[in-house]
PDB file of C-alpha atoms in Angstrom:
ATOM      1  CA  UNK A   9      -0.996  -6.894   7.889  1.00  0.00           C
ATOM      2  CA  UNK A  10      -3.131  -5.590   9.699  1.00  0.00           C
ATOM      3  CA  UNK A  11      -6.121  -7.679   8.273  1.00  0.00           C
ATOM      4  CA  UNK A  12      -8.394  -7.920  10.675  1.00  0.00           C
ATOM      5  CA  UNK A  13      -8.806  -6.805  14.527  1.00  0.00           C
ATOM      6  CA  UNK A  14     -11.521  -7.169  17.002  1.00  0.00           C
ATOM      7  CA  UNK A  15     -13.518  -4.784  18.740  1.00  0.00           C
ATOM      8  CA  UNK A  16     -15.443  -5.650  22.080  1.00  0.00           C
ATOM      9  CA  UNK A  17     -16.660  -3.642  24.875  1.00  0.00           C
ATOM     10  CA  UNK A  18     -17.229  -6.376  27.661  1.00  0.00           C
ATOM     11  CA  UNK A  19     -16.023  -4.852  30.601  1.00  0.00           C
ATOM     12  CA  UNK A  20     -14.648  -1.975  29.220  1.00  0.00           C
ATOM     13  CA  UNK A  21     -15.633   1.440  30.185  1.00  0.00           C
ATOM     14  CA  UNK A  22     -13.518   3.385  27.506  1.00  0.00           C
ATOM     15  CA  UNK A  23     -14.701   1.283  24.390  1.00  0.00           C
ATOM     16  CA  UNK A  24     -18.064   1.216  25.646  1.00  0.00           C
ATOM     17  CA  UNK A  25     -18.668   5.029  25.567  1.00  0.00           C
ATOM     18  CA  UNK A  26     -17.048   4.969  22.082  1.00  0.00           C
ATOM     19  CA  UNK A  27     -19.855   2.261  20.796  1.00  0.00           C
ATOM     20  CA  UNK A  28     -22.630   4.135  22.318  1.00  0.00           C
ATOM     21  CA  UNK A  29     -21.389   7.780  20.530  1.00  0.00           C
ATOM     22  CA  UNK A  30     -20.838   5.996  17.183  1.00  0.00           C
ATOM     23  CA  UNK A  31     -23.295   7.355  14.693  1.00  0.00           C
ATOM     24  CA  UNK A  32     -24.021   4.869  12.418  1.00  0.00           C
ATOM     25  CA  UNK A  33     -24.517   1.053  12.030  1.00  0.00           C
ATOM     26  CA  UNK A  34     -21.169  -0.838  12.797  1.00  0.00           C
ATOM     27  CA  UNK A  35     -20.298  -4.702  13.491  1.00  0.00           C
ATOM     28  CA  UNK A  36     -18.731  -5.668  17.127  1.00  0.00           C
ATOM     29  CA  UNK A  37     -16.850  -9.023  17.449  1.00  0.00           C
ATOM     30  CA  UNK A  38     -13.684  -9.580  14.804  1.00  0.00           C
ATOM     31  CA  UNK A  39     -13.827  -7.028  12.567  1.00  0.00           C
ATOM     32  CA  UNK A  40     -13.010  -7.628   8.767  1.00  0.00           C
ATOM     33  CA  UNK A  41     -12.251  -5.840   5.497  1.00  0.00           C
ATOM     34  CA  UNK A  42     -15.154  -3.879   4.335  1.00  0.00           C
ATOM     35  CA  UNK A  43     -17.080  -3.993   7.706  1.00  0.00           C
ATOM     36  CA  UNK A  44     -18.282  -0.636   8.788  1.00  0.00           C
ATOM     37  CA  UNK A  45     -17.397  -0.175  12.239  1.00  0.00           C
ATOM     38  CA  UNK A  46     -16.220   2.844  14.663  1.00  0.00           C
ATOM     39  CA  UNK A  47     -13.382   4.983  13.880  1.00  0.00           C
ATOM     40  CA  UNK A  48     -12.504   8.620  15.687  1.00  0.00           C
ATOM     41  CA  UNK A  49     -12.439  11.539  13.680  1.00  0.00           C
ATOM     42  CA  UNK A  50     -12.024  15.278  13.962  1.00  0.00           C
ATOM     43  CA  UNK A  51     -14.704  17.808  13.160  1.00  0.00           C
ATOM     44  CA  UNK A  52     -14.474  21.301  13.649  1.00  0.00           C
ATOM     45  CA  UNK A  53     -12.488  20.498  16.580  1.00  0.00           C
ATOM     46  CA  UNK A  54     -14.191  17.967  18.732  1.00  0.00           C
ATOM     47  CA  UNK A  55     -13.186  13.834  18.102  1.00  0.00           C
ATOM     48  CA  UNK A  56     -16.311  12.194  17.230  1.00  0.00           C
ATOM     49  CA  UNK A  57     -16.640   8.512  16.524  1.00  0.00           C
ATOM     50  CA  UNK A  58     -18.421   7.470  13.012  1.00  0.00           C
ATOM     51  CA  UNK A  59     -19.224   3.668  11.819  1.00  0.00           C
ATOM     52  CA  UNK A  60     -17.185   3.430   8.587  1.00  0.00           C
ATOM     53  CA  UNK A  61     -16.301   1.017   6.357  1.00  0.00           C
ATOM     54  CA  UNK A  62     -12.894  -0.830   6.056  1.00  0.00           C
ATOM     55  CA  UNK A  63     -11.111  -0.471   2.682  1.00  0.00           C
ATOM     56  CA  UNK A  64     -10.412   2.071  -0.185  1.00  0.00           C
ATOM     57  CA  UNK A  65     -11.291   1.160  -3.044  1.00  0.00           C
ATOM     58  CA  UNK A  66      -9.006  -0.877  -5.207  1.00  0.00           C
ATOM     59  CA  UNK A  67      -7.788  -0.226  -8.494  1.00  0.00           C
ATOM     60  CA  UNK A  68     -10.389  -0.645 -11.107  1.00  0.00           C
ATOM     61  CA  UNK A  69     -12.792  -1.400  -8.392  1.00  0.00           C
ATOM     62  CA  UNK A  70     -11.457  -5.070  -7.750  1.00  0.00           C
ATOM     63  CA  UNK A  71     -10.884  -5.827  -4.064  1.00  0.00           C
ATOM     64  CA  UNK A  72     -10.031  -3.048  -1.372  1.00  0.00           C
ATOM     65  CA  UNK A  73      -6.727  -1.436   0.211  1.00  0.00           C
ATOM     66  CA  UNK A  74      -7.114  -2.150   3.837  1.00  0.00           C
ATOM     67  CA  UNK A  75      -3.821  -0.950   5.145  1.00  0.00           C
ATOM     68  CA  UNK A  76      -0.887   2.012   3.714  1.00  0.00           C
ATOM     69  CA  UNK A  77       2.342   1.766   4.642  1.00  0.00           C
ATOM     70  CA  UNK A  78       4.091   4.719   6.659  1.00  0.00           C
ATOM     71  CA  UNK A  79       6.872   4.731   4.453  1.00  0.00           C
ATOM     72  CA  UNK A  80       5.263   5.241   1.216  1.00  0.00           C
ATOM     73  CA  UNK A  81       2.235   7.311   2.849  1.00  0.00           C
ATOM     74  CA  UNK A  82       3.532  10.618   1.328  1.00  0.00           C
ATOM     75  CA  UNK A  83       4.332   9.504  -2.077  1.00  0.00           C
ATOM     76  CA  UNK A  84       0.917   8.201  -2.970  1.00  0.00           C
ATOM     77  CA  UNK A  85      -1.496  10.531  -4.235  1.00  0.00           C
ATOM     78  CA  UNK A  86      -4.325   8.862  -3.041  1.00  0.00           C
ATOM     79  CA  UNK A  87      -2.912   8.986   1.077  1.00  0.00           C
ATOM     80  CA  UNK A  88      -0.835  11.990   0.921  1.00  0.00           C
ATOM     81  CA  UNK A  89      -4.054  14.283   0.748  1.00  0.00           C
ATOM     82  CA  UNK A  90      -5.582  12.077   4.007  1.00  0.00           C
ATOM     83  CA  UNK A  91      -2.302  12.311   5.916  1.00  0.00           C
ATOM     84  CA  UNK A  92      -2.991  16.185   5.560  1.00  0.00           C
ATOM     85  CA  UNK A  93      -6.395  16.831   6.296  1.00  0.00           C
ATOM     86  CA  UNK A  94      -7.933  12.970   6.968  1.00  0.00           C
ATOM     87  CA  UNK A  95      -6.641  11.406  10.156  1.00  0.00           C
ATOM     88  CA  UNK A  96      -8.484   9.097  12.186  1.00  0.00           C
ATOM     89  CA  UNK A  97      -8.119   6.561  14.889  1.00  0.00           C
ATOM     90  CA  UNK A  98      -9.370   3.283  14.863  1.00  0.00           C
ATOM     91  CA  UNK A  99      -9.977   2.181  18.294  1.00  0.00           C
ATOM     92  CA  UNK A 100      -9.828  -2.133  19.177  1.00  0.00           C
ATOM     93  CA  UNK A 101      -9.374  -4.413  21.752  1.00  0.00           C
ATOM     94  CA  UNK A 102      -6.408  -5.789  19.677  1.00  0.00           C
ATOM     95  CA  UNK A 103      -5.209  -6.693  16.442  1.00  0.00           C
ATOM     96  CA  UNK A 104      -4.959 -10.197  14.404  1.00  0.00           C
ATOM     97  CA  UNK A 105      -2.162 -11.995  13.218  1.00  0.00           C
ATOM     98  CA  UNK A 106      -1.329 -15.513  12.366  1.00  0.00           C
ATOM     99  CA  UNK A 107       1.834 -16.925  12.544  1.00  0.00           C
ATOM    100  CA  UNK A 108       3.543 -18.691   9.560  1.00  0.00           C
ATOM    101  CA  UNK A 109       6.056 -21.128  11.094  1.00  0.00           C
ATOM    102  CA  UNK A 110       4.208 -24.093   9.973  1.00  0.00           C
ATOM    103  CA  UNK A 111       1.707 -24.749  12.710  1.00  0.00           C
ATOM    104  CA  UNK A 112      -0.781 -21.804  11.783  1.00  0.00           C
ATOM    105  CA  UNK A 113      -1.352 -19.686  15.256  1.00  0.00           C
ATOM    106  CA  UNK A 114      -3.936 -17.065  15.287  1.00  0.00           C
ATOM    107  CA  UNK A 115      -2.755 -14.654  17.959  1.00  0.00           C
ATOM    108  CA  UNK A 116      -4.015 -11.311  19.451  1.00  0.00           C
ATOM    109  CA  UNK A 117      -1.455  -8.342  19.802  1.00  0.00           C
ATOM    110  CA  UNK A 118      -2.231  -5.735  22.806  1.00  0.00           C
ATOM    111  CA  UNK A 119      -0.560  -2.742  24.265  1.00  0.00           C
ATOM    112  CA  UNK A 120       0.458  -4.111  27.812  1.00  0.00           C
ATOM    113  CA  UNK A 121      -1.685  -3.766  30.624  1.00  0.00           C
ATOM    114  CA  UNK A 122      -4.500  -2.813  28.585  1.00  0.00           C
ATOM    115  CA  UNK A 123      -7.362  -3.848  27.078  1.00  0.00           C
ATOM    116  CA  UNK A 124      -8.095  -1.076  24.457  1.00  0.00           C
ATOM    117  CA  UNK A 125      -5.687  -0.661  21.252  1.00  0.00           C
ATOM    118  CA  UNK A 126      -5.999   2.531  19.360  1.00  0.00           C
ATOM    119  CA  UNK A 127      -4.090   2.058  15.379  1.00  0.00           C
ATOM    120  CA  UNK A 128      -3.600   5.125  13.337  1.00  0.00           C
ATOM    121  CA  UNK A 129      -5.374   5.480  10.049  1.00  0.00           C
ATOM    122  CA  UNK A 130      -6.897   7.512   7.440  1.00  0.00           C
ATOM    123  CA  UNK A 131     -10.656   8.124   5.672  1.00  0.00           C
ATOM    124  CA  UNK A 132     -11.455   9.531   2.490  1.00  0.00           C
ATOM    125  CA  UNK A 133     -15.312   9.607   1.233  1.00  0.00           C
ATOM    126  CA  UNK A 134     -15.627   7.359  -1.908  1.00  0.00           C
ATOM    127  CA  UNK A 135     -18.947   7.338  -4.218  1.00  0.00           C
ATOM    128  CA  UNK A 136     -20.844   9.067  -1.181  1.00  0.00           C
ATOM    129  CA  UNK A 137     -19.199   6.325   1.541  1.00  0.00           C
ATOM    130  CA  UNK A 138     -16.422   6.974   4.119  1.00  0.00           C
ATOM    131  CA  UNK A 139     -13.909   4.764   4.047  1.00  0.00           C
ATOM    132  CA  UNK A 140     -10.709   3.558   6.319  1.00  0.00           C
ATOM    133  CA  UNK A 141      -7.270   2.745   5.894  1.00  0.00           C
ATOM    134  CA  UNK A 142      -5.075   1.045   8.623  1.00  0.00           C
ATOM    135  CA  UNK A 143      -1.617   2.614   8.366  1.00  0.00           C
ATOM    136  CA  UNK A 144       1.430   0.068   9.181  1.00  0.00           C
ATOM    137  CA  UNK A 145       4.761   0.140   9.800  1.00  0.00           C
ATOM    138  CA  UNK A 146       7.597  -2.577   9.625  1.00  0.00           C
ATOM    139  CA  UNK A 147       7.618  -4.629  12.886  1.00  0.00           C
ATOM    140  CA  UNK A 148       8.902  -4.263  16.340  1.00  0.00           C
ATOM    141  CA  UNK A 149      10.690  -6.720  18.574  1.00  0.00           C
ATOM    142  CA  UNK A 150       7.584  -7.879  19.976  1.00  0.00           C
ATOM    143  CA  UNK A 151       5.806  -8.580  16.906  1.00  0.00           C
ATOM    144  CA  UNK A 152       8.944  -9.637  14.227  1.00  0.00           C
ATOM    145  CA  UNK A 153       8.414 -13.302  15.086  1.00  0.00           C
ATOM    146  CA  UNK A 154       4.770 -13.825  13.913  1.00  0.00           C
ATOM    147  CA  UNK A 155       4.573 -10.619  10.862  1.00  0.00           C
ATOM    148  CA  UNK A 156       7.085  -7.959   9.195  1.00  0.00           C
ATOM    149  CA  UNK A 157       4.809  -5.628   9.145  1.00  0.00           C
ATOM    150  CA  UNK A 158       2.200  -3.979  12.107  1.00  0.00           C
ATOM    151  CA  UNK A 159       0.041  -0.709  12.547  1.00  0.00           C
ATOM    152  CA  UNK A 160       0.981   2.216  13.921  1.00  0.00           C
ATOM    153  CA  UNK A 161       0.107   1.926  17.341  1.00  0.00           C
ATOM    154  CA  UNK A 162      -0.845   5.181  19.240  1.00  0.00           C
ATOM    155  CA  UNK A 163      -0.762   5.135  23.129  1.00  0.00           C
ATOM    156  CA  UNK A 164      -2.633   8.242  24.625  1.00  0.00           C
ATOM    157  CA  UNK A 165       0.283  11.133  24.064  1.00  0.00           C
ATOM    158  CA  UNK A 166       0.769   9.743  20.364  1.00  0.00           C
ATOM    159  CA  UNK A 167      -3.549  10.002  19.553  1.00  0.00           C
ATOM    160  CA  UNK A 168      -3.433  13.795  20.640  1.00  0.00           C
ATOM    161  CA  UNK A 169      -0.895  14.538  18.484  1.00  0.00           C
ATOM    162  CA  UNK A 170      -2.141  12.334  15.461  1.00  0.00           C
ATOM    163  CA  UNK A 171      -5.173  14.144  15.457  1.00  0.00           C
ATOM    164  CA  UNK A 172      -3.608  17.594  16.010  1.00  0.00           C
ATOM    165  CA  UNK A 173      -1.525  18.974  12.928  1.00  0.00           C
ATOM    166  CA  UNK A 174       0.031  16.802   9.507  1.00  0.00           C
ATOM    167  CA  UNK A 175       3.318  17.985  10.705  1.00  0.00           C
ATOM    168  CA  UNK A 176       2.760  15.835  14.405  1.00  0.00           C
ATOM    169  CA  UNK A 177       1.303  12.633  12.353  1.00  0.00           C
ATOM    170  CA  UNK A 178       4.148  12.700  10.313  1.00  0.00           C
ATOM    171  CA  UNK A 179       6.108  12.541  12.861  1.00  0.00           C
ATOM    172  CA  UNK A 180       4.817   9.951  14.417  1.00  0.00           C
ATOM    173  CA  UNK A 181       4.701   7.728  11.312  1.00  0.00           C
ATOM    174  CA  UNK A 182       8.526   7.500  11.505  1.00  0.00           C
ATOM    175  CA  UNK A 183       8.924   6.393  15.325  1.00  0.00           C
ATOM    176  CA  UNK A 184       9.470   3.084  16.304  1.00  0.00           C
ATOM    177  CA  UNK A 185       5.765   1.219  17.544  1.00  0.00           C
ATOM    178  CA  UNK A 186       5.496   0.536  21.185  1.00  0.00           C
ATOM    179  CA  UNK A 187       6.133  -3.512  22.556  1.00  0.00           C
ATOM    180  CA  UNK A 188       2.847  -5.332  22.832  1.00  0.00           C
ATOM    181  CA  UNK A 189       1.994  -8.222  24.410  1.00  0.00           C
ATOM    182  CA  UNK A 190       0.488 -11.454  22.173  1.00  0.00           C
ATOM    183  CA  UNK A 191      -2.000 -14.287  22.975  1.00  0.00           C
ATOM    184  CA  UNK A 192      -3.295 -17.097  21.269  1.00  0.00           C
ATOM    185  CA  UNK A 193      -6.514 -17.062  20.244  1.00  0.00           C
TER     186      UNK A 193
END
């Protein structure tokens, strides 16, 4: 978890200025690992979205690592360094998840009320190519039933201070996600 998410701008005024900023080439629609698409970044001060691809690297170049767990974030070599200096924000319309109670169910999670989803993650530049990382977090009441495990969802207070100093993201890494709402799909 998180595996995939989609990302469409239909009637939103919010994720439509992000597409139009995003420098870059980037897919719309359900996104996937290793699609490039928009993420928010900070450069010399001023959040800027990119089109970046979804995955580190795996080990011995076999596969990617779409998502790092909170918990574990500051142990690895390989996110600690990100956490410090290479926080982004992945902006959605929602997250994917499918349940596993026998009858497979692919639903969409949102923040209520909304219809823009913002997850916290992390880039690093691999070979030349930026690349994105999903962080997660175990799950929530509102998302327990259908996955363990969710991103770290940032509502508007939680994105400033993400993108503002380690010692804020680390913070945030340990509070419990906000209740979203879930549709079939």
């Amino acid at each position: 978890m998180c595996g995939r998410y989609e990302l469409y701008a239909d009637g939103n005024e919010e994720l439509r200025k992000i597409l139009d900023r995003t420098e870059g080439e980037f897919k719309t629609g359900e996104i996937f690992p290793t699609d490039r698409a928009p993420i928010l970044i900070q450069q010399s001060g001023i959040i800027r979205p990119r089109a970046v691809a979804w995955g580190f690297p795996g080990f011995r170049g076999k596969s990617v690592i779409i998502n790092a767990r909170a918990e574990t974030v500051m142990e690895k070599t390989m996110f600690r360094r990100c956490l410090e200096r290479q926080r982004c924000i992945i902006p959605s319309s929602g997250f994917l998840e499918w349940s596993h109670d026998g009858e497979k169910v692919k639903y969409q999670f949102n923040l209520p009320g909304t219809e823009i989803l913002y997850m916290a993650g992390l880039y690093q530049v691999f070979d030349g190519e930026s690349r994105f990382v999903i962080l997660t977090t175990a799950a929530n009441k509102s998302m327990i039933e259908v996955h363990h495990r969710m991103p770290i969802v940032l509502n508007n207070e939680a994105k400033e201070h993400w993108m503002e100093s380690p010692h804020e993201a680390e913070q945030i890494l340990t509070k419990v996600p906000p209740m979203l709402v879930r549709q079939p799909v």
